[in-house]
Coordinates of C-alpha atoms in Angstrom, one line a residue:
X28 CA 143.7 30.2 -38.8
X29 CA 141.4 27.1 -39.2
X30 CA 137.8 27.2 -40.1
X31 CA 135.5 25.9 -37.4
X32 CA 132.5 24.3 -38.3
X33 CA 129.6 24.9 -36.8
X34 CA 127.4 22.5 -38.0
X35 CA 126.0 19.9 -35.7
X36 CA 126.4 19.9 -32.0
X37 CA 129.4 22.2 -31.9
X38 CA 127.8 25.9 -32.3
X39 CA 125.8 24.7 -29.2
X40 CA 128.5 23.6 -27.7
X41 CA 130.9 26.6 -28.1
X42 CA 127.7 28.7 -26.9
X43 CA 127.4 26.6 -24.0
X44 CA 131.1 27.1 -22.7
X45 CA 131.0 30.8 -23.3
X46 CA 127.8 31.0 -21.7
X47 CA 129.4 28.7 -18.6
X48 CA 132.6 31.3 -18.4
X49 CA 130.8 34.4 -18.5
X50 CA 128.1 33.1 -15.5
X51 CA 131.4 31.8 -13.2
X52 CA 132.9 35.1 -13.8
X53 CA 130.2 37.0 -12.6
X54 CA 129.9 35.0 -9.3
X55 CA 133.3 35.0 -9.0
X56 CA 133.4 38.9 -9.3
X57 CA 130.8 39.1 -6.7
X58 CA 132.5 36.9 -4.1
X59 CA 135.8 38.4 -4.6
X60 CA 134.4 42.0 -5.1
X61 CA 132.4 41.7 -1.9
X62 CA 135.9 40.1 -0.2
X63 CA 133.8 36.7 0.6
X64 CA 135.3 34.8 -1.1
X65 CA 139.5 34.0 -2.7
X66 CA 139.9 33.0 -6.2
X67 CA 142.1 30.1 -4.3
X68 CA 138.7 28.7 -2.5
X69 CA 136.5 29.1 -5.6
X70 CA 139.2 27.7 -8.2
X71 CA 137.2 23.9 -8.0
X72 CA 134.2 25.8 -9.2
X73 CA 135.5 28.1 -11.8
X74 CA 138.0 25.4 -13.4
X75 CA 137.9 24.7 -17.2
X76 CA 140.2 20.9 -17.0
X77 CA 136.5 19.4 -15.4
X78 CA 134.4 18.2 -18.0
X79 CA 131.7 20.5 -19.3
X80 CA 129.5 18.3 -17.3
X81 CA 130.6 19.2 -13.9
X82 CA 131.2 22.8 -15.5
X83 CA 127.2 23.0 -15.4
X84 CA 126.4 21.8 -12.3
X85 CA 128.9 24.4 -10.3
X86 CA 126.8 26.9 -11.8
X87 CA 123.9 26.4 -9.3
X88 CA 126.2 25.5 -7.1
X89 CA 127.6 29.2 -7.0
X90 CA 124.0 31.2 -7.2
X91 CA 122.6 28.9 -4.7
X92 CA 125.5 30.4 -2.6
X93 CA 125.0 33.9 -4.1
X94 CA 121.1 33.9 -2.9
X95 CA 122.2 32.7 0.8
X96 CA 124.8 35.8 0.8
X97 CA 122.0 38.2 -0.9
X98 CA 119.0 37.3 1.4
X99 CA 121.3 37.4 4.9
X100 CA 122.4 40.8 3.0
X101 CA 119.1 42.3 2.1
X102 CA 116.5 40.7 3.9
X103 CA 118.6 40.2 7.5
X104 CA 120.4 43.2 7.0
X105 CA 124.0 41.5 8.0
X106 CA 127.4 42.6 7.9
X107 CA 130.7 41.4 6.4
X108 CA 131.7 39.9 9.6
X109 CA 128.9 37.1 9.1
X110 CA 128.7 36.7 5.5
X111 CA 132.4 35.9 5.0
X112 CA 132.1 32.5 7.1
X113 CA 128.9 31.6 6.2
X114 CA 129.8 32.1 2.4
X115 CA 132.8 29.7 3.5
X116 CA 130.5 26.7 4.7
X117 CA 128.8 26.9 1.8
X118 CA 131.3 26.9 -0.7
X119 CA 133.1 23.7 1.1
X120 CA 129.6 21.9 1.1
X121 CA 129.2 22.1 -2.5
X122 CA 132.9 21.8 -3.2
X123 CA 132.4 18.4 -1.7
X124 CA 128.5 17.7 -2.7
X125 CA 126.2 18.3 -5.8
X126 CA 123.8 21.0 -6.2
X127 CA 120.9 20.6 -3.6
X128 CA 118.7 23.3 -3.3
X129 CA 117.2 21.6 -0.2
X130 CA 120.0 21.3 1.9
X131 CA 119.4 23.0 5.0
X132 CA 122.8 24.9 5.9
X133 CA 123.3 25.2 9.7
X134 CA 125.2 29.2 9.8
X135 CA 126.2 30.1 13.1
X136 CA 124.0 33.4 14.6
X137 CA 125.2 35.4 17.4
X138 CA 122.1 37.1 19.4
X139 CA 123.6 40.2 18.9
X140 CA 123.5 40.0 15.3
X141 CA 119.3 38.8 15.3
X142 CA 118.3 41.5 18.3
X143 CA 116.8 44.2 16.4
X144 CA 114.3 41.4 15.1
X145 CA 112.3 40.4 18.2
X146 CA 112.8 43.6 21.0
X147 CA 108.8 44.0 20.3
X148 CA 107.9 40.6 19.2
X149 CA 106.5 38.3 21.9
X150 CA 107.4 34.5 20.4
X151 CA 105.4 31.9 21.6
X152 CA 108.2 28.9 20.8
X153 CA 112.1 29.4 21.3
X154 CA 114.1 26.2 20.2
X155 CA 117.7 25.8 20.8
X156 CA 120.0 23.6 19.1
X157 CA 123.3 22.4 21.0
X158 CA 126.0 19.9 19.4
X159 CA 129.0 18.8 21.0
X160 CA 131.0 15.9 19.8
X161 CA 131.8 14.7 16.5
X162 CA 130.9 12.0 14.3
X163 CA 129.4 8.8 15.9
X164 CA 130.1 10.7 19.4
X165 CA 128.2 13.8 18.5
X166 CA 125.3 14.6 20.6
X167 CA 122.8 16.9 19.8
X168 CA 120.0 18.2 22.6
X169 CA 117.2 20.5 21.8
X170 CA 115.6 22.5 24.0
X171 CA 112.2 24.3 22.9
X172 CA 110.1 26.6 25.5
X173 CA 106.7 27.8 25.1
X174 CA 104.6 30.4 26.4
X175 CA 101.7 27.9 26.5
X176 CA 101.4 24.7 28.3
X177 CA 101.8 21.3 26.1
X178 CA 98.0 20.1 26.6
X179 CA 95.2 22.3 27.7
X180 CA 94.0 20.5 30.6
X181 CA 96.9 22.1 32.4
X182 CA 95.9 26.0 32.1
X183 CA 95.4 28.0 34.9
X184 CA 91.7 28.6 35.2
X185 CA 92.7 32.1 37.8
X186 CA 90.8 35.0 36.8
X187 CA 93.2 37.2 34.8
X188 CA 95.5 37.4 37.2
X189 CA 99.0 36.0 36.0
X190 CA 101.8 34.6 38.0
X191 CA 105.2 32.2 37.2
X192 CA 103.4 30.0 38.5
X193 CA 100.8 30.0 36.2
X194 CA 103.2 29.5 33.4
X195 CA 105.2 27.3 34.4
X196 CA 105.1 23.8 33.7
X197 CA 106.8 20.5 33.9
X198 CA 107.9 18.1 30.7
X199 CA 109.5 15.8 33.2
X200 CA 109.0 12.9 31.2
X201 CA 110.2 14.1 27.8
X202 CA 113.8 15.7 29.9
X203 CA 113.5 15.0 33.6
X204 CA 113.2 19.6 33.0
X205 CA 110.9 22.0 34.3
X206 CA 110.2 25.1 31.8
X207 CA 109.2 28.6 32.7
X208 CA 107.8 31.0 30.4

């Protein structure tokens, strides 16, 4: 067996590359453990013929996805059924892009799956987001409601007493739309 010297640069680097394979294990455990994820789909991020360059920036590439997964998991208490795509748009961004912890990632969210969160709330702004089309043809319209009106001057001055009418107003010159709270 041949001595390896580790003088230099090269104990760092062996330390480096075990450190780098035991980290992309782990994720990978997780994402395959929690069925999120195939070896096949996570193969660009766990592959040793990159240089150790690109070895290190798939690292945050994987616990960025990991804390998306986690905080949907823990904090929005969802289910398998919405982790396993969203965990799929994520991994094909950063299979195609380089780390970016301010990318804002646009997951699909049925109603059902965010109803237990506002039964007793009472929001005063709901915005909507609707894209059809692709590429230079996409169009994207968004529609946000409020409970109050855009300037003062046009609150109701009744006594207490509330109608639709009351809150309704029109923002025919931003849509040609009237809005109803």
């Amino acid at each position: 067996m041949e001595a390896v010297s580790l003088t230099g640069i090269t104990s760092v680097q062996m330390l480096l590359k075990i450190g780098l394979d035991k980290m992309k294990k782990d994720y990978v455990s997780f994402f395959i453990g929690q069925e999120l994820a195939t070896l096949t789909s996570l193969d660009c991020f766990i592959s040793t013929s990159v240089d150790l360059q690109e070895q290190v920036h798939c690292v945050p590439k994987l616990h960025h996805t990991l804390e998306i997964m986690v905080s949907c998991t823990v904090l929005l208490q969802f289910k398998h059924e919405s982790l396993f795509p969203w965990t799929q748009i994520c991994i094909k961004y950063y299979r195609e892009n380089p780390p970016d912890e301010k990318h804002v990632f646009q997951l699909p969210v049925s109603s059902a799956l965010v109803k237990k969160f506002y039964p007793d709330s009472h929001p005063e702004v709901w915005k909507v987001d609707i894209s059809s089309g692709h590429g230079p043809k996409e169009v994207k319209t968004t529609w946000q409601v409020s409970t109050n009106p855009p300037v003062e001057h046009m609150m109701s001055n009744n006594t207490g007493m509330s109608s639709d009418s009351d809150r309704c107003w029109s923002s025919r010159g931003m849509r040609g739309a009237d809005i109803c709270c």
